[in-house]
mmCIF file of C-alpha atoms in Angstrom:
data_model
loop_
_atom_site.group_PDB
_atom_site.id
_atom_site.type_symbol
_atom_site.label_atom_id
_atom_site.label_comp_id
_atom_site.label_asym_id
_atom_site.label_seq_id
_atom_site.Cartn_x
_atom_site.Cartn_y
_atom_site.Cartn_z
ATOM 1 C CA UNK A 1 24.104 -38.355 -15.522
ATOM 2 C CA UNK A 2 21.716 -37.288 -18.417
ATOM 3 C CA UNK A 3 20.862 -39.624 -21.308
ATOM 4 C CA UNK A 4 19.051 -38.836 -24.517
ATOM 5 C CA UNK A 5 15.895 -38.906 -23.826
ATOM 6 C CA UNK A 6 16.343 -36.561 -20.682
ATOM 7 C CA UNK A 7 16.001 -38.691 -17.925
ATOM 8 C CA UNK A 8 18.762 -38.432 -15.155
ATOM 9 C CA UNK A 9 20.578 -41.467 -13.429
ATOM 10 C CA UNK A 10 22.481 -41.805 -10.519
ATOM 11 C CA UNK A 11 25.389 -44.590 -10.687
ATOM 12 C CA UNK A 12 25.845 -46.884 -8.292
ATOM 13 C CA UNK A 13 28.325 -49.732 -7.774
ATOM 14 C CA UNK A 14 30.148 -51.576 -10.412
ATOM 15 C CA UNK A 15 28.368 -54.857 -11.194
ATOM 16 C CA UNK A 16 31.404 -56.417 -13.631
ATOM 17 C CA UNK A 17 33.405 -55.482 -16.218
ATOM 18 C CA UNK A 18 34.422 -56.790 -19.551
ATOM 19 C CA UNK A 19 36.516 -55.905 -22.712
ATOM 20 C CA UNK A 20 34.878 -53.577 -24.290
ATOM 21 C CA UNK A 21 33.050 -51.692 -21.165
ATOM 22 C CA UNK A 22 32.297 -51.848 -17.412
ATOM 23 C CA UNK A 23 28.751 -52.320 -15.783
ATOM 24 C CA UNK A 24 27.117 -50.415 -13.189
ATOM 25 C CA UNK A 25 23.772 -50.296 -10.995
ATOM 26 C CA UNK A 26 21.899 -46.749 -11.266
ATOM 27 C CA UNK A 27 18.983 -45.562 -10.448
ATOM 28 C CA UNK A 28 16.407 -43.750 -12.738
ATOM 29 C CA UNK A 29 16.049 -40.297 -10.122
ATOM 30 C CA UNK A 30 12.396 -40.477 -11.613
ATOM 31 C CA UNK A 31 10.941 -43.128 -10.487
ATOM 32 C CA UNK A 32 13.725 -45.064 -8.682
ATOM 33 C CA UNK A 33 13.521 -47.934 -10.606
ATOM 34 C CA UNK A 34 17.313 -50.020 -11.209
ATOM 35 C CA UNK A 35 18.674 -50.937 -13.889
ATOM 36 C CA UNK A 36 22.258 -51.687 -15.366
ATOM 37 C CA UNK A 37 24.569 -48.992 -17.434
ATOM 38 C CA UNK A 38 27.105 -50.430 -19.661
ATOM 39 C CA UNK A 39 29.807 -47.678 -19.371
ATOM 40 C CA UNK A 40 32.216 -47.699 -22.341
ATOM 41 C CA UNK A 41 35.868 -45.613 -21.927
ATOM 42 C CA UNK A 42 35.623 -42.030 -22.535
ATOM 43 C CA UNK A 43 37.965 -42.005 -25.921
ATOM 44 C CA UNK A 44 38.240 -39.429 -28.304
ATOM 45 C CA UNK A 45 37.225 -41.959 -31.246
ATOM 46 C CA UNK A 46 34.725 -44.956 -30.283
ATOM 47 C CA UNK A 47 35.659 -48.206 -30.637
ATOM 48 C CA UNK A 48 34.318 -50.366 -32.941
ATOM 49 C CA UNK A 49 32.478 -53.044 -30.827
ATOM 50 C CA UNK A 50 30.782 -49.901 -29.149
ATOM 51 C CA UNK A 51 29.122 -48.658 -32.389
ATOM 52 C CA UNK A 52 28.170 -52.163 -33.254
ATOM 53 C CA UNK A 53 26.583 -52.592 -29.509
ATOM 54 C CA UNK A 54 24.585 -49.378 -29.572
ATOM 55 C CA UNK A 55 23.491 -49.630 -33.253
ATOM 56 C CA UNK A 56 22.447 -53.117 -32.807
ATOM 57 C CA UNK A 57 20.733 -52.469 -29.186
ATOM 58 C CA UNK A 58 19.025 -49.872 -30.934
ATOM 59 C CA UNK A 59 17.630 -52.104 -33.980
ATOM 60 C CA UNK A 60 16.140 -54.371 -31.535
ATOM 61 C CA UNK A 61 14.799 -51.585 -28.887
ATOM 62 C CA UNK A 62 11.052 -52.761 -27.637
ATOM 63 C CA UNK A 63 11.308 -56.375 -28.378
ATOM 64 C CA UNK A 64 10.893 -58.768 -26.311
ATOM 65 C CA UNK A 65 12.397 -61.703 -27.946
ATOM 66 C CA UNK A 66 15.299 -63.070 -25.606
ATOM 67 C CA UNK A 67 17.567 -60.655 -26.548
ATOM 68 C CA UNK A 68 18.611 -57.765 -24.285
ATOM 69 C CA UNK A 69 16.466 -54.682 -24.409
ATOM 70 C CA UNK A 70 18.394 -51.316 -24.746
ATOM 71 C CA UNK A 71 16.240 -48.610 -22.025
ATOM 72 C CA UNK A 72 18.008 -45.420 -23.291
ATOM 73 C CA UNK A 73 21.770 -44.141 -24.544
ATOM 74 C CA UNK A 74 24.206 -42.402 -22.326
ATOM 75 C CA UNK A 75 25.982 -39.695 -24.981
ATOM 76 C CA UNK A 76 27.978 -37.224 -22.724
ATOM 77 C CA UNK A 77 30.831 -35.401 -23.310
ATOM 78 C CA UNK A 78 33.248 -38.069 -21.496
ATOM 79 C CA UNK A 79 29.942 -40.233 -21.012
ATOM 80 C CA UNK A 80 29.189 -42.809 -23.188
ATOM 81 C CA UNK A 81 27.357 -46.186 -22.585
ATOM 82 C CA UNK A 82 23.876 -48.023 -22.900
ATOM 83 C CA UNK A 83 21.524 -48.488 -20.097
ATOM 84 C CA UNK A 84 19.342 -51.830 -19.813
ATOM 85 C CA UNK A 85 17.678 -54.157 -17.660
ATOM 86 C CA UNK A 86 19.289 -55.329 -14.397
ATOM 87 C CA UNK A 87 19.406 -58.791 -14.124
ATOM 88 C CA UNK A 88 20.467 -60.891 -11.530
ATOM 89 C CA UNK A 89 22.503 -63.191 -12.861
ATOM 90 C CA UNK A 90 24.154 -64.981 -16.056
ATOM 91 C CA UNK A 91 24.046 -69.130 -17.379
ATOM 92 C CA UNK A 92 27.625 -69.162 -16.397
ATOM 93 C CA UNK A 93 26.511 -68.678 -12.848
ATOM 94 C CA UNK A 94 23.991 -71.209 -13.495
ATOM 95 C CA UNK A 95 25.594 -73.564 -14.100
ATOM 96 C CA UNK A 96 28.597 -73.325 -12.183
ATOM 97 C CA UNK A 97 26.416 -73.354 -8.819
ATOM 98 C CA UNK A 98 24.013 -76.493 -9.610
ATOM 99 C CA UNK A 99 21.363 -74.225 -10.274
ATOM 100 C CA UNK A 100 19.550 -75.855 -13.239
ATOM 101 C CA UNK A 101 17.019 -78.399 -12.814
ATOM 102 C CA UNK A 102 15.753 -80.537 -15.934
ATOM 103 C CA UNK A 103 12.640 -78.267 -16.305
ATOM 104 C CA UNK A 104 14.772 -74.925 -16.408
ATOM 105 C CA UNK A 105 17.530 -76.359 -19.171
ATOM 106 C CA UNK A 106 15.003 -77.372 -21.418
ATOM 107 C CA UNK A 107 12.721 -74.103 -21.302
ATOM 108 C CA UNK A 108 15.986 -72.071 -21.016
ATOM 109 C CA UNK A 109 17.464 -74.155 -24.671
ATOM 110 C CA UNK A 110 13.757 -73.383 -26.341
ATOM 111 C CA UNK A 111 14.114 -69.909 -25.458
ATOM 112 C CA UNK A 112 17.309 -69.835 -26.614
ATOM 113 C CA UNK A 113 16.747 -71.301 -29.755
ATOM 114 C CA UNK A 114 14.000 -68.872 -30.351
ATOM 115 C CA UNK A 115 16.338 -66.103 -29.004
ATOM 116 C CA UNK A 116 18.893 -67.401 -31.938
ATOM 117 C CA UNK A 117 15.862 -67.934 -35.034
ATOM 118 C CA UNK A 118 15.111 -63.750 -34.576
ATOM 119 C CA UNK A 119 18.201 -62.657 -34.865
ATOM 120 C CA UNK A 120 18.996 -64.652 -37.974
ATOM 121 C CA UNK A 121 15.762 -63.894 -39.349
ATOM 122 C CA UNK A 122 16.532 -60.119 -38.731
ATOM 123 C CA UNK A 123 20.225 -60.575 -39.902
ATOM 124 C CA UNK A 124 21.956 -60.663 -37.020
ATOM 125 C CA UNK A 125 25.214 -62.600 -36.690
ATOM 126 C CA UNK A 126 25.822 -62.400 -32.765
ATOM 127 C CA UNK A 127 29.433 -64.197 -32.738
ATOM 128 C CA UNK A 128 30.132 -64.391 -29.171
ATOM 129 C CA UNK A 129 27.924 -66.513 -27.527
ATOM 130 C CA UNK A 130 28.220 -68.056 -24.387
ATOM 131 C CA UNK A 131 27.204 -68.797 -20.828
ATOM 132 C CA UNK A 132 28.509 -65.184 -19.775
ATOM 133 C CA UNK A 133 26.711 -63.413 -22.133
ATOM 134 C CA UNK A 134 23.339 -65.023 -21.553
ATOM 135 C CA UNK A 135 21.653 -63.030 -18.572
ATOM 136 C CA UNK A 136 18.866 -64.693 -16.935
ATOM 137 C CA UNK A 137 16.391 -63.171 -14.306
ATOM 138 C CA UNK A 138 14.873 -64.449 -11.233
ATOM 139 C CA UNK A 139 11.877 -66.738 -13.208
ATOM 140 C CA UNK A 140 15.221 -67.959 -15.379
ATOM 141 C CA UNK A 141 14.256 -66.228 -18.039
ATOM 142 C CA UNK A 142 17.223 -65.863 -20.379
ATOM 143 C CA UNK A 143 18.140 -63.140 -22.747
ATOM 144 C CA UNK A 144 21.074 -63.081 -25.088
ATOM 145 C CA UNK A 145 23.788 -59.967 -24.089
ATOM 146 C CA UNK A 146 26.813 -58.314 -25.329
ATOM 147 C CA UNK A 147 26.701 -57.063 -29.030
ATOM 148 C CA UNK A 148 30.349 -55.893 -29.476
ATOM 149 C CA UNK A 149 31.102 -58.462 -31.694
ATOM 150 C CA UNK A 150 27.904 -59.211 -33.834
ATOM 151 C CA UNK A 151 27.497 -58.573 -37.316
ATOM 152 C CA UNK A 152 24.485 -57.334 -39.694
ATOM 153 C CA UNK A 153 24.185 -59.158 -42.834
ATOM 154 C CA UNK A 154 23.458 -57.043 -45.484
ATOM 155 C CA UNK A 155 21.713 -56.809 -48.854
ATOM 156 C CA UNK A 156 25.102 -56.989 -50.504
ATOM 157 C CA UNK A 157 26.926 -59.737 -48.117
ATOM 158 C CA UNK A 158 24.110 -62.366 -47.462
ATOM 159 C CA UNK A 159 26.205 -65.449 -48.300
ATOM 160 C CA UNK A 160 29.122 -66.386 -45.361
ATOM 161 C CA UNK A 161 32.177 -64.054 -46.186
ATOM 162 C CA UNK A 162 33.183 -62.998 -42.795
ATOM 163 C CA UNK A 163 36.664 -64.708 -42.135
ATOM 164 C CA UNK A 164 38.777 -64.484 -39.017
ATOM 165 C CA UNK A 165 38.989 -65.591 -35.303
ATOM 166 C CA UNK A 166 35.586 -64.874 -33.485
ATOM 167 C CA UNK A 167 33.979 -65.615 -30.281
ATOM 168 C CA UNK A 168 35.750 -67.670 -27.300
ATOM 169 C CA UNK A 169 37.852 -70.625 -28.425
ATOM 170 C CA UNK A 170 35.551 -72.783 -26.883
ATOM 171 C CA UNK A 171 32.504 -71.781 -28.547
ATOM 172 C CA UNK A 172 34.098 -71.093 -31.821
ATOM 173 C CA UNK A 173 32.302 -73.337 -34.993
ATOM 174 C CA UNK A 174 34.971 -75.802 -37.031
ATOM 175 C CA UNK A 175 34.553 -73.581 -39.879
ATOM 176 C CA UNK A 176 35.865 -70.253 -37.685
ATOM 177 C CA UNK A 177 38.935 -72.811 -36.194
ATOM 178 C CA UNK A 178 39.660 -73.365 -39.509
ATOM 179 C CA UNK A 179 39.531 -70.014 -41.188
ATOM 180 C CA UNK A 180 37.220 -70.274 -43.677
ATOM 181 C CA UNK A 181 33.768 -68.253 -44.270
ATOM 182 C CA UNK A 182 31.268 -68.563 -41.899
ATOM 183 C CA UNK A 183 27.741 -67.210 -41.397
ATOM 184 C CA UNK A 184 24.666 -68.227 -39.520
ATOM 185 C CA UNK A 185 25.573 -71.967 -38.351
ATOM 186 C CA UNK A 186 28.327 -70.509 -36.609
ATOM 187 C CA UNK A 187 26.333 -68.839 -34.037
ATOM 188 C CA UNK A 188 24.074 -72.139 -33.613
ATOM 189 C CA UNK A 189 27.323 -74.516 -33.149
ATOM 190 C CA UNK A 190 27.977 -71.600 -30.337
ATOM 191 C CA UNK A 191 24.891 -72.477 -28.809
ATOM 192 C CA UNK A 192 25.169 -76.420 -29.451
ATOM 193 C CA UNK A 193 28.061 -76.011 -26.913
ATOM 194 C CA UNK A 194 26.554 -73.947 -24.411
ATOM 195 C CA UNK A 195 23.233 -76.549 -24.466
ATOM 196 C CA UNK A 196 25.829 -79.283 -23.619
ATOM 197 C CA UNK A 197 26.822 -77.626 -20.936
ATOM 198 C CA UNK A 198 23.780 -77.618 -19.505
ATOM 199 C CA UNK A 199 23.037 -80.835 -20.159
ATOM 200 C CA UNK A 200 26.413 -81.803 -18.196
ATOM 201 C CA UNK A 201 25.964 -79.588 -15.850
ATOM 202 C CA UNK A 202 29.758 -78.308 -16.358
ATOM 203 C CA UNK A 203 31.205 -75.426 -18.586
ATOM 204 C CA UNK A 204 33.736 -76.030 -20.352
ATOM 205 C CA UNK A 205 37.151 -73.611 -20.538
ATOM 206 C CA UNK A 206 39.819 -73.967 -23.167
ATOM 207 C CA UNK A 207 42.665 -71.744 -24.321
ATOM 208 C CA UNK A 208 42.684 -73.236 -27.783
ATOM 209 C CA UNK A 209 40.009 -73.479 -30.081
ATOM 210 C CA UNK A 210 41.204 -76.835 -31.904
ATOM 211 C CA UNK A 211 41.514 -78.437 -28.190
ATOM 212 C CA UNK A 212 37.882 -77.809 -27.875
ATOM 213 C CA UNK A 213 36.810 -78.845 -31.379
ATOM 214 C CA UNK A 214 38.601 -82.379 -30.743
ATOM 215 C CA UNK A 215 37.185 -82.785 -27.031
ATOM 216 C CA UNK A 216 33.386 -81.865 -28.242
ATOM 217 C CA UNK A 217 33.573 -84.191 -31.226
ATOM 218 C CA UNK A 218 34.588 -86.729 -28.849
ATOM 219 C CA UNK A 219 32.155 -86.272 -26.513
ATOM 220 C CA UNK A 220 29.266 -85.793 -28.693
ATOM 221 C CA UNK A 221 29.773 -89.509 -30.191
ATOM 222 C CA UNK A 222 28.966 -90.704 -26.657
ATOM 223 C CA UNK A 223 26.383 -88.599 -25.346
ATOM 224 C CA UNK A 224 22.819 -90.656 -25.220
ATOM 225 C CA UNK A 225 19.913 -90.609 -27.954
ATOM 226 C CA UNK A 226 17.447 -88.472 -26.402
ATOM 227 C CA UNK A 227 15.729 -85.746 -27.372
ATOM 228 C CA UNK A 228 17.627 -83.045 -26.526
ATOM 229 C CA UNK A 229 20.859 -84.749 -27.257
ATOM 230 C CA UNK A 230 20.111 -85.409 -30.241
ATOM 231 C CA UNK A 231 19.567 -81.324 -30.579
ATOM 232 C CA UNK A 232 23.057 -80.817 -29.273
ATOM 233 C CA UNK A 233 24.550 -83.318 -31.936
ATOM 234 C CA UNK A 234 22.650 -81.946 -34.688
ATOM 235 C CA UNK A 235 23.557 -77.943 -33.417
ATOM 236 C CA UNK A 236 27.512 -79.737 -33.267
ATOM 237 C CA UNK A 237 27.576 -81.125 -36.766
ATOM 238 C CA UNK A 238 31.109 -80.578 -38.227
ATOM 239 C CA UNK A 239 29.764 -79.298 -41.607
ATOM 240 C CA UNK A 240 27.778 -76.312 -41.506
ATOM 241 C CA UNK A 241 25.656 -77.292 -44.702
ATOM 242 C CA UNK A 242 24.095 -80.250 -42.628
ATOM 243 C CA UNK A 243 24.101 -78.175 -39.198
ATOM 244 C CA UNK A 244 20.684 -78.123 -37.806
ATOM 245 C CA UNK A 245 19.153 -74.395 -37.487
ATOM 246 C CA UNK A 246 17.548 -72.816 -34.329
ATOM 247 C CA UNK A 247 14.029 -73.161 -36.072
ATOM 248 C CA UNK A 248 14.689 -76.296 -37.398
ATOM 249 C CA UNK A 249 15.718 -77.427 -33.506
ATOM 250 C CA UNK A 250 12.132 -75.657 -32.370
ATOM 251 C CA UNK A 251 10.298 -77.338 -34.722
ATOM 252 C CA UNK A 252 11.516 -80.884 -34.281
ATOM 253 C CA UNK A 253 10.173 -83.609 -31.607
ATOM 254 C CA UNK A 254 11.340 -82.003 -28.078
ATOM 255 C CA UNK A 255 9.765 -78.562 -28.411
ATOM 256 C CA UNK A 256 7.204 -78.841 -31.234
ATOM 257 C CA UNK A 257 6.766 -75.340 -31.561
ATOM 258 C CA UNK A 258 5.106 -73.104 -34.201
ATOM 259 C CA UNK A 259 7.217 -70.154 -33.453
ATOM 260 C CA UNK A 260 7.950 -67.507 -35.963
ATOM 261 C CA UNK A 261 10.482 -64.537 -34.820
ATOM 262 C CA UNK A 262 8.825 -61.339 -36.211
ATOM 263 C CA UNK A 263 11.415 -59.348 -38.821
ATOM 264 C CA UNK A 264 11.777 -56.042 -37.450
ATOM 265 C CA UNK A 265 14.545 -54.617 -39.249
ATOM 266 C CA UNK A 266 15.942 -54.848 -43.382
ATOM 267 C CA UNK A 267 18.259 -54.244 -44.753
ATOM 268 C CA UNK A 268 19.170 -52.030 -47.609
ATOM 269 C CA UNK A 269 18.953 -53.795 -51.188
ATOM 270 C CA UNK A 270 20.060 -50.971 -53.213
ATOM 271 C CA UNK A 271 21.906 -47.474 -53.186
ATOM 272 C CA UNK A 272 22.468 -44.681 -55.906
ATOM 273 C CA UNK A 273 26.111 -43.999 -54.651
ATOM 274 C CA UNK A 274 27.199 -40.299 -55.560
ATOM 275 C CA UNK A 275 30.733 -39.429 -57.613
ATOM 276 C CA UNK A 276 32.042 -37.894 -54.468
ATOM 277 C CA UNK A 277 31.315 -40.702 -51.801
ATOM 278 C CA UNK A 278 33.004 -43.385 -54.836
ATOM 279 C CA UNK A 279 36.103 -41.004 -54.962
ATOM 280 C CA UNK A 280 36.244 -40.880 -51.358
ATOM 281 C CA UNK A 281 35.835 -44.974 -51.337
ATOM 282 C CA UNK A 282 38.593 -45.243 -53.818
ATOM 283 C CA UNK A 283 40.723 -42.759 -51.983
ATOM 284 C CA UNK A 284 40.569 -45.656 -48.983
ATOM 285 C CA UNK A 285 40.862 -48.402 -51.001
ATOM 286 C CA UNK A 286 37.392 -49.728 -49.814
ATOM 287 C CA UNK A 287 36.560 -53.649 -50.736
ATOM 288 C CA UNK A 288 32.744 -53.608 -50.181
ATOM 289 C CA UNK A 289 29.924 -51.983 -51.814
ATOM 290 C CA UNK A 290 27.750 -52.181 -48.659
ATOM 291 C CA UNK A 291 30.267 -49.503 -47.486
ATOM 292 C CA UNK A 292 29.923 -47.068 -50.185
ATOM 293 C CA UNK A 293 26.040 -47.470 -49.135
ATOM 294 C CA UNK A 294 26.439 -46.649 -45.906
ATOM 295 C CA UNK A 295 28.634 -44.091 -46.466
ATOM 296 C CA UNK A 296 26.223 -42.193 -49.029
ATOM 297 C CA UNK A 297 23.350 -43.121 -46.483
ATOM 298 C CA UNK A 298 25.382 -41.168 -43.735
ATOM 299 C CA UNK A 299 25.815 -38.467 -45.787
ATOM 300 C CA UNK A 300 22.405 -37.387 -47.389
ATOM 301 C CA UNK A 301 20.891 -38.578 -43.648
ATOM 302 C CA UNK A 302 22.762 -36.390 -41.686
ATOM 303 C CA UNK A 303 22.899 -32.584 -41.486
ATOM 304 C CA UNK A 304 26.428 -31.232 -42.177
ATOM 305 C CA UNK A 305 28.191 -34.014 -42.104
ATOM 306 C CA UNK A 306 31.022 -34.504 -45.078
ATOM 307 C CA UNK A 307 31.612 -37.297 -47.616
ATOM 308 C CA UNK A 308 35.087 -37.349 -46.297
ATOM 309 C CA UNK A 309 34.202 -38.597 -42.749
ATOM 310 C CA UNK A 310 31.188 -40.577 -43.795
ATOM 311 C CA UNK A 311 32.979 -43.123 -45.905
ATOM 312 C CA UNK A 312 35.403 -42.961 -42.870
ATOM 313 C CA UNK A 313 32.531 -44.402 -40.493
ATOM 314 C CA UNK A 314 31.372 -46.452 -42.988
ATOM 315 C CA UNK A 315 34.932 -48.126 -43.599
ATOM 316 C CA UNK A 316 35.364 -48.600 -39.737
ATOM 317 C CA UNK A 317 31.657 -50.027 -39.389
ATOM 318 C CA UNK A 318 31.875 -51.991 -42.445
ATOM 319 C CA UNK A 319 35.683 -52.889 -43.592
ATOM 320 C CA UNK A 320 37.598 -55.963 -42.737
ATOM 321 C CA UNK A 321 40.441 -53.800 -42.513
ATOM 322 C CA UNK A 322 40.602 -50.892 -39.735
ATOM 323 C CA UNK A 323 41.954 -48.039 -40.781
ATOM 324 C CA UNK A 324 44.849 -45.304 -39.160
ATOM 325 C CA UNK A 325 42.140 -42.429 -38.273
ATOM 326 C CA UNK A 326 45.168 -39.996 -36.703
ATOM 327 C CA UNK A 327 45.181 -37.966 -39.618
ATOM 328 C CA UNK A 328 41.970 -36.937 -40.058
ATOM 329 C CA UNK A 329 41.516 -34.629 -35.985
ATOM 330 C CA UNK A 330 37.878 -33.616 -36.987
ATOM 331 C CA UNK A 331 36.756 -37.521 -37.535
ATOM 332 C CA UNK A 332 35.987 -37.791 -33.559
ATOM 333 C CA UNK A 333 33.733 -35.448 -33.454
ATOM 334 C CA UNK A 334 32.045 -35.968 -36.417
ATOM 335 C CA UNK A 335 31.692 -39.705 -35.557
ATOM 336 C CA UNK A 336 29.127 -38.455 -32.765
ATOM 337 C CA UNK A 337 27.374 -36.462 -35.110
ATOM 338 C CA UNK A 338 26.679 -38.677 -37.692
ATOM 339 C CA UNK A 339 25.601 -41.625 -34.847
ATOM 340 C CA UNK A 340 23.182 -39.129 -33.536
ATOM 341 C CA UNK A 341 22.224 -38.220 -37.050
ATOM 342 C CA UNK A 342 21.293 -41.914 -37.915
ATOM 343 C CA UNK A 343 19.215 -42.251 -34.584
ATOM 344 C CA UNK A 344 22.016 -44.321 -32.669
ATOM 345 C CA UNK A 345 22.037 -47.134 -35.513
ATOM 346 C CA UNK A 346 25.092 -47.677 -37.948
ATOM 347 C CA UNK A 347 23.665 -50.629 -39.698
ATOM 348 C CA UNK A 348 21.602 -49.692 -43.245
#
């Protein structure tokens, strides 16, 4: 199994799976060095929470700020997936077995909250977080995981517009449960609940996302005024106005930190949009300009590619509404292309 920059794996056994892909061990044949390969289904068109995951992976590549680090891209013909780090196990796991002293909850919430401060400083909206999608290694370092779901604000959608369920009901912010926008402090009420569950030693698993909302505002109003309770309450305050930030969390009495997340990636602020991409945005109805930018981005980027399938990408990566692709047979194809074109990132 070849990946882009020419190196060959050799798959091993299947670590997991998950919605939007399965996870393997391989081997690089080079130097025989492990790591994991997220392997997505081999589909004529790519989902969308693939394109977000490798675009995202990609904007972040050679970091090393608690979030995972993408090694190289799998891009096959019926082959596609992300290779990473192996680690050896996730916070769910953690916690679960009674594996968390004092001393590793509080270094693994600073990290965290550092983990949480880059990616809003870069943008980044992650939306799903949770004990299984925080990885840790054998020193319990942890790194945040799965991108399927996370968002790029851009230069034309930095105030909270997003709208619509998000994230595991038991992690989801009051402001998600109840439909409205949300941005930023919905990510750090995510990780207010996954703190607590640390600090009780206990994770918490409901099938409703008000039944959680009630239960952690009833809990919070007992829990003890401490340091790093009083963290969790500010990270779980109902209005997301008031809701304490990740920095604001590092920078208070528990951690003291001077921290400041480098900004490795921005955004576009402005795009001369050409008359055929706009007639091509009107033909499908589009609601956003950001899309009409990325859409004339793809297309003076990328070699060959048409203003037809470009807005077409750009819809799917940018849209609230997903459109019916079945008429258009070339769009598959082209998808690739244009992926490959923008260096494996979607996001302008």
């Amino acid at each position: 199994m070849k990946t882009i920059s020419g190196s060959t794996y050799i798959k091993g056994k299947k670590l997991g799976s998950g919605t939007f892909g399965t996870v393997y061990k391989v081997t690089r044949k080079l130097d025989g060095k492990t790591f994991a390969l997220k392997s997505f289904p081999p589909e004529t068109e790519m989902d969308l929470g693939i394109l977000r995951e490798i675009s995202i992976m990609k904007i972040f590549q050679g970091n090393d700020e608690y979030v995972m680090n993408l090694v190289d891209i799998v891009l096959s013909e019926g082959n596609v997936g992300i290779i990473m780090k192996c680690y050896s196990s996730d916070l769910f796991h953690a916690i679960t077995n009674n594996l968390l002293d004092y001393q590793k909850r509080d270094s693994i919430t600073c990290q965290l909250l550092k983990a949480l401060s880059f990616l809003k400083r870069n943008g980044v909206l992650h939306r799903d977080i949770k004990p299984e999608n925080i990885l840790i290694d054998e020193n319990f370092k942890p790194v945040l995981a799965d991108f399927s779901l996370s968002k790029v604000f851009t230069g034309v959608c930095k105030k909270g517009t997003h709208t619509g369920k998000i994230a595991t009901a038991t992690y989801r912010a009051p402001e998600v449960v109840a439909k409205r926008p949300y941005s930023f402090p919905s990510d750090a009420w995510s990780l207010g609940v996954v703190i607590y569950e640390m600090y009780i030693n206990e994770t918490l698993s409901f099938n409703k996302d008000k039944e959680a909302l009630n239960f952690l505002l009833r809990k919070i109003q007992k829990i003890k005024d401490t340091p790093i309770c009083n963290i969790i309450k500010g990270l779980l305050r109902v209005d997301s106005k008031t809701r304490l930030t990740p920095l604001q969390a590092l920078r208070g009495p528990m951690f003291n930190s001077d921290y400041i997340s480098p900004v490795i990636w921005k955004t576009t602020k402005k795009c001369v949009v050409s008359e055929e991409i706009r007639e091509w945005c009107s033909e499908f109805e589009t609601k956003k300009e950001v899309t009409a930018w990325a859409a004339q981005t793809y297309y003076t980027r990328v070699d060959n590619s048409t203003a037809l399938h470009s807005v077409a990408l750009a819809c799917k990566m940018f849209e609230t509404e997903l459109l019916d692709y079945e008429e258009y047979p070339d769009y598959p194809k082209e998808e690739i292309q244009i992926l490959q074109g923008m260096n494996y990132n979607l996001f302008i």
